[in-house]
Short mmCIF file of C-alpha atoms in Angstrom, two decimals:
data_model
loop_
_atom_site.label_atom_id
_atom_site.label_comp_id
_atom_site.label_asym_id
_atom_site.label_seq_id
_atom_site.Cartn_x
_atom_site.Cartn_y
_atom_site.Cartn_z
CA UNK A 1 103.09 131.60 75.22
CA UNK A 2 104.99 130.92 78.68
CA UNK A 3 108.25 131.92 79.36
CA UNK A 4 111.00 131.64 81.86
CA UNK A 5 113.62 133.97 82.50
CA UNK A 6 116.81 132.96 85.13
CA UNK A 7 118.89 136.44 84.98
CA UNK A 8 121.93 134.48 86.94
CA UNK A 9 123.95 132.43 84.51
CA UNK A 10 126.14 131.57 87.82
CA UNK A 11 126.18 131.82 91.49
CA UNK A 12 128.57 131.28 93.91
CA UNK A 13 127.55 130.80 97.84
CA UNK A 14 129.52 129.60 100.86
CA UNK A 15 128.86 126.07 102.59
CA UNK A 16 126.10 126.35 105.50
CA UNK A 17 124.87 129.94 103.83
CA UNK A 18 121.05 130.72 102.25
CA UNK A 19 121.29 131.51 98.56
CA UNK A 20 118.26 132.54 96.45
CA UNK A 21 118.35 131.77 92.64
CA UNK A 22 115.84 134.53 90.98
CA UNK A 23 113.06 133.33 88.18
CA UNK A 24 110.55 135.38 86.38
CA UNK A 25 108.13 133.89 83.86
CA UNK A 26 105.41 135.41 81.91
CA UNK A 27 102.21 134.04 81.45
CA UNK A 28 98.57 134.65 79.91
CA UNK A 29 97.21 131.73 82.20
CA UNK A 30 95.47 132.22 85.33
CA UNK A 31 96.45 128.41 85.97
CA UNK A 32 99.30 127.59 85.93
CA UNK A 33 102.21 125.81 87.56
CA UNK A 34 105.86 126.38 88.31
CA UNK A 35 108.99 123.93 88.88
CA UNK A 36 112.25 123.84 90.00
CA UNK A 37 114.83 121.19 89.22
CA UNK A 38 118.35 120.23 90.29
CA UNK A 39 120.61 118.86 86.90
CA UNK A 40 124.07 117.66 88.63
CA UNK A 41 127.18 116.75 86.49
CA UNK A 42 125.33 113.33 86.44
CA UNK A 43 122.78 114.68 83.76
CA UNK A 44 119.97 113.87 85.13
CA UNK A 45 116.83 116.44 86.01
CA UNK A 46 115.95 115.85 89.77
CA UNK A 47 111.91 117.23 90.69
CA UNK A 48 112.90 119.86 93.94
CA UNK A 49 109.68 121.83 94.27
CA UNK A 50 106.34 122.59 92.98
CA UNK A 51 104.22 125.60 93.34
CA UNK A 52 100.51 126.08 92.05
CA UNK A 53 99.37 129.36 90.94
CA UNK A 54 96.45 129.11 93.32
CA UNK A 55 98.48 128.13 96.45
CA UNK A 56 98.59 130.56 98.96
CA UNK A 57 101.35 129.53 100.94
CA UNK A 58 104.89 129.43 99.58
CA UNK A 59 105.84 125.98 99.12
CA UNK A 60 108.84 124.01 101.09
CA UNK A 61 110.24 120.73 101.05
CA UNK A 62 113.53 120.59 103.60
CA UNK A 63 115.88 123.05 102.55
CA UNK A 64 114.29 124.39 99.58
CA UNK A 65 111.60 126.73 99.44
CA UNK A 66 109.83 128.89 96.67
CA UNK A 67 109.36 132.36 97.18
CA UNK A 68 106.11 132.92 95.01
CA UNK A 69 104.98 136.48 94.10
CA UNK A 70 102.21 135.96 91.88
CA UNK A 71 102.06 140.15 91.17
CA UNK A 72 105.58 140.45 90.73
CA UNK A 73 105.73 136.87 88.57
CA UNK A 74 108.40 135.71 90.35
CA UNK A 75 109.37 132.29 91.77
CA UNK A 76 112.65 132.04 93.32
CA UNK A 77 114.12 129.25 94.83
CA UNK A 78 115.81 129.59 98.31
CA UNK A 79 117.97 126.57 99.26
CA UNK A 80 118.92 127.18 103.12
CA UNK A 81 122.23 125.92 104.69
CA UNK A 82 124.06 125.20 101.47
CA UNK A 83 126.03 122.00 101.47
CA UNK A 84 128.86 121.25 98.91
CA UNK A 85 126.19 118.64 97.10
CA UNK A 86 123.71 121.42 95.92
CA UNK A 87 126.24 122.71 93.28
CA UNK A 88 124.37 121.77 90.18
CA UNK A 89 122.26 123.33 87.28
CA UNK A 90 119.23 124.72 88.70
CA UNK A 91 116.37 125.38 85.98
CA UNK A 92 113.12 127.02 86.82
CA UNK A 93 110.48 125.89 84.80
CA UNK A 94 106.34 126.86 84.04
CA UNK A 95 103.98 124.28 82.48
CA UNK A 96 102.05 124.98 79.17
CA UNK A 97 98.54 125.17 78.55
CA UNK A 98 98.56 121.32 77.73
CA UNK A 99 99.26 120.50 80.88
CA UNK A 100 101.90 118.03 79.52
CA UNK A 101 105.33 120.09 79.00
CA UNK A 102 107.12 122.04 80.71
CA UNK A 103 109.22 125.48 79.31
CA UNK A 104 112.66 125.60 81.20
CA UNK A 105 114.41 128.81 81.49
CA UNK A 106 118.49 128.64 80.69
CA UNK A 107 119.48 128.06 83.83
CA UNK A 108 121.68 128.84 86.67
CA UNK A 109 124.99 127.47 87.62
CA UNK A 110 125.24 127.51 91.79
CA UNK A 111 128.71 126.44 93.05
CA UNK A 112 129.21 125.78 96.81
CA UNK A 113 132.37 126.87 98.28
CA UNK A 114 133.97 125.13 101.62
CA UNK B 1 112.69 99.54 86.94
CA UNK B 2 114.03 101.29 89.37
CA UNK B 3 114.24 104.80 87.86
CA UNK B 4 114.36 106.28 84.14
CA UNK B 5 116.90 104.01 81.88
CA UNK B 6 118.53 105.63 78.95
CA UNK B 7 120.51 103.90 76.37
CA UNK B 8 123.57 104.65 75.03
CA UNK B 9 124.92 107.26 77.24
CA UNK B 10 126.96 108.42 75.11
CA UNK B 11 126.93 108.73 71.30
CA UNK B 12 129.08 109.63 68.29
CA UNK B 13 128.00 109.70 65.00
CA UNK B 14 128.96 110.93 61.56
CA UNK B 15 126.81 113.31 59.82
CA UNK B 16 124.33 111.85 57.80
CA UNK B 17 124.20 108.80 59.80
CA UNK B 18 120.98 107.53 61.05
CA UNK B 19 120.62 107.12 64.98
CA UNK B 20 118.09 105.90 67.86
CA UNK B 21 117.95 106.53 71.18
CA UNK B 22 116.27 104.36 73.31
CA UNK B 23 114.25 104.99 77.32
CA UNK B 24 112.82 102.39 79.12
CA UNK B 25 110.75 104.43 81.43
CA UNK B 26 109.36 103.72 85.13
CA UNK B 27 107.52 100.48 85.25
CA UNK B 28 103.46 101.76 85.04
CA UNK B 29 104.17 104.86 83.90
CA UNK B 30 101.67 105.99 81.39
CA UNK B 31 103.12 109.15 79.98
CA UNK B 32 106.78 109.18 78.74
CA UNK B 33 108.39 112.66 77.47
CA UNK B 34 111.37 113.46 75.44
CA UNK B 35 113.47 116.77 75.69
CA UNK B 36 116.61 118.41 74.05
CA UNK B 37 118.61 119.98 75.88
CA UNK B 38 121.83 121.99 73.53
CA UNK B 39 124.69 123.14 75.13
CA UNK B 40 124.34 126.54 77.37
CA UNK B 41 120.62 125.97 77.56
CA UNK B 42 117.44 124.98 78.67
CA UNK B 43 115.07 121.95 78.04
CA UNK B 44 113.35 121.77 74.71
CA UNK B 45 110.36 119.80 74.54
CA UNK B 46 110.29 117.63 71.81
CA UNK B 47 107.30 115.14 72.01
CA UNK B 48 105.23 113.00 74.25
CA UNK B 49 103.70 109.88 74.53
CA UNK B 50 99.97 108.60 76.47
CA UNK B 51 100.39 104.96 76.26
CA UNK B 52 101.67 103.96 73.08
CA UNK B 53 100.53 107.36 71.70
CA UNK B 54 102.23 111.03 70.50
CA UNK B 55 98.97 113.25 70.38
CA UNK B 56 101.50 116.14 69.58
CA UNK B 57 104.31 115.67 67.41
CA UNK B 58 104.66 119.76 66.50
CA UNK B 59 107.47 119.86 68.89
CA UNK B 60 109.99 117.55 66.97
CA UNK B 61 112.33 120.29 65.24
CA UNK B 62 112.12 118.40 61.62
CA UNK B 63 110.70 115.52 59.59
CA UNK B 64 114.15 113.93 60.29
CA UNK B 65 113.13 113.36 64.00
CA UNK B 66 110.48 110.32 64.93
CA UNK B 67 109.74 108.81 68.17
CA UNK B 68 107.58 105.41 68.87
CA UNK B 69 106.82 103.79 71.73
CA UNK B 70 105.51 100.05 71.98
CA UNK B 71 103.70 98.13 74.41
CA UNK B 72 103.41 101.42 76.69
CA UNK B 73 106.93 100.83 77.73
CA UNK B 74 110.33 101.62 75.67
CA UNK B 75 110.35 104.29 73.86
CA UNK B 76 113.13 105.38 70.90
CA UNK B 77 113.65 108.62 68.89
CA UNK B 78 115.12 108.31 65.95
CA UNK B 79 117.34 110.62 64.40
CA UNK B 80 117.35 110.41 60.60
CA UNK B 81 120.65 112.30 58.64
CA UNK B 82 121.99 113.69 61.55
CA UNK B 83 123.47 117.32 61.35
CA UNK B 84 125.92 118.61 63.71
CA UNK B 85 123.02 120.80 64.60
CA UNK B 86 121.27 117.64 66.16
CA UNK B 87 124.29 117.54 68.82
CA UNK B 88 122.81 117.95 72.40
CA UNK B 89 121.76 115.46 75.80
CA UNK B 90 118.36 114.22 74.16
CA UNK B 91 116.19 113.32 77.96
CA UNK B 92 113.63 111.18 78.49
CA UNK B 93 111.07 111.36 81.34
CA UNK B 94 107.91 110.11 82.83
CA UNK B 95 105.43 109.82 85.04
CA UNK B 96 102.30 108.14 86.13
CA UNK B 97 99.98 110.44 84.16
CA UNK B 98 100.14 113.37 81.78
CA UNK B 99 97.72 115.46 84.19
CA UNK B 100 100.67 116.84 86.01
CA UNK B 101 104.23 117.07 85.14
CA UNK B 102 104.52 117.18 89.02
CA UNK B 103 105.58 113.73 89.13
CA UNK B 104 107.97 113.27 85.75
CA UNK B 105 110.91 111.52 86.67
CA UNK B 106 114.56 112.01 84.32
CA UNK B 107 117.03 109.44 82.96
CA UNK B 108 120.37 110.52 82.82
CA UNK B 109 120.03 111.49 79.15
CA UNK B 110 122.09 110.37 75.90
CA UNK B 111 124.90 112.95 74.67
CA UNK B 112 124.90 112.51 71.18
CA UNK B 113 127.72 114.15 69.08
CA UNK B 114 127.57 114.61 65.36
CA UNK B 115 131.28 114.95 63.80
#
């Protein structure tokens, strides 16, 4: 079974610094794929970044990027020049062996400070 | 439409009361999932649908929970006797396919409350 660990139930960064938010998952698959979303006060889950378990490179989109170590099964999520909009939920998630559904871990709280 | 459309936002109910929630996913989106999500933690899965069908329904967490969907569109899950346990943001999502869940898209979930 897959699981997802986030060790940091909160987080607190200043505006315009890099913060990393750690996630460790455990896995029997050699295939596999990892997730992190953004849940604002709003509710809803917002899709930030996708790494494969084949991908060599780290993946980026803007501001976010994944730091993959595949030995160390990690994925954590640096989001670069913090702005006061990135305080949210982050959750760091792994999909199953269906293919269809992701496991979450619990979460981080990041707050962005002026 | 749009994005994911949930329906009601909000919801308070009396134990033992029957419910439905209700997503009208992302116009020709095949694949449509629901999730739990109780308070202080992550996202449960709960059940998903291909078209018009759940392949897997061992994620529902009793006989009390049901989910259709019709004409590969709206979905509802329906919430038989609620228990206070049952109290959480219930989220819907979907996406084009269920080959990835790269591409799943969220509504902004209903809160349901059982007093």
């Amino acid at each position: 079974a897959q699981k997802i660990t986030q060790t940091q139930p909160g987080m607190f960064v200043q505006e315009k610094e890099a913060v990393t938010l750690d996630c460790t998952y455990d896995t029997s698959d050699q295939s596999y794929g990892l997730f992190w979303y953004k849940q604002p006060s709003s509710g809803e889950m917002i899709f930030l970044i996708y790494q494969g378990s084949y991908d060599e490179q780290n993946a980026t989109e803007g501001r976010y990027s994944l730091n993959f170590q595949k030995a160390r099964k990690s994925a954590n999520l640096v989001i670069s020049a913090s702005q006061l909009g990135d305080s949210a939920m982050y959750f760091c998630a792994i999909d199953t062996n269906s293919g269809y559904a992701l496991n979450f871990g619990k979460g981080t709280s990041l707050l962005v400070t002026p | 439409g749009a994005g994911v459309s949930q329906s009601p936002s909000n919801k308070v109910t009396e134990k033992g009361k029957d419910v439905e929630l209700r997503c009208d996913p992302i116009s020709g989106h095949t694949a449509l999932y629901w999730y739990r999500q109780s308070l202080g933690q992550g996202l449960e899965f709960l059940i998903y649908f291909q078209g018009n069908s759940a392949p897997d329904k061992s994620g529902l967490p009793s006989d009390r929970f049901s989910a259709e969907r019709t004409g590969g569109s709206v979905s509802t899950l329906t919430i038989q006797r609620t228990q206070q346990e049952d109290s959480a943001v219930y989220l819907c999502a979907s996406s084009l396919t269920v080959v990835t869940s790269t591409e799943a898209f969220f509504g902004q979930g209903t809160r349901l409350t059982v007093v």
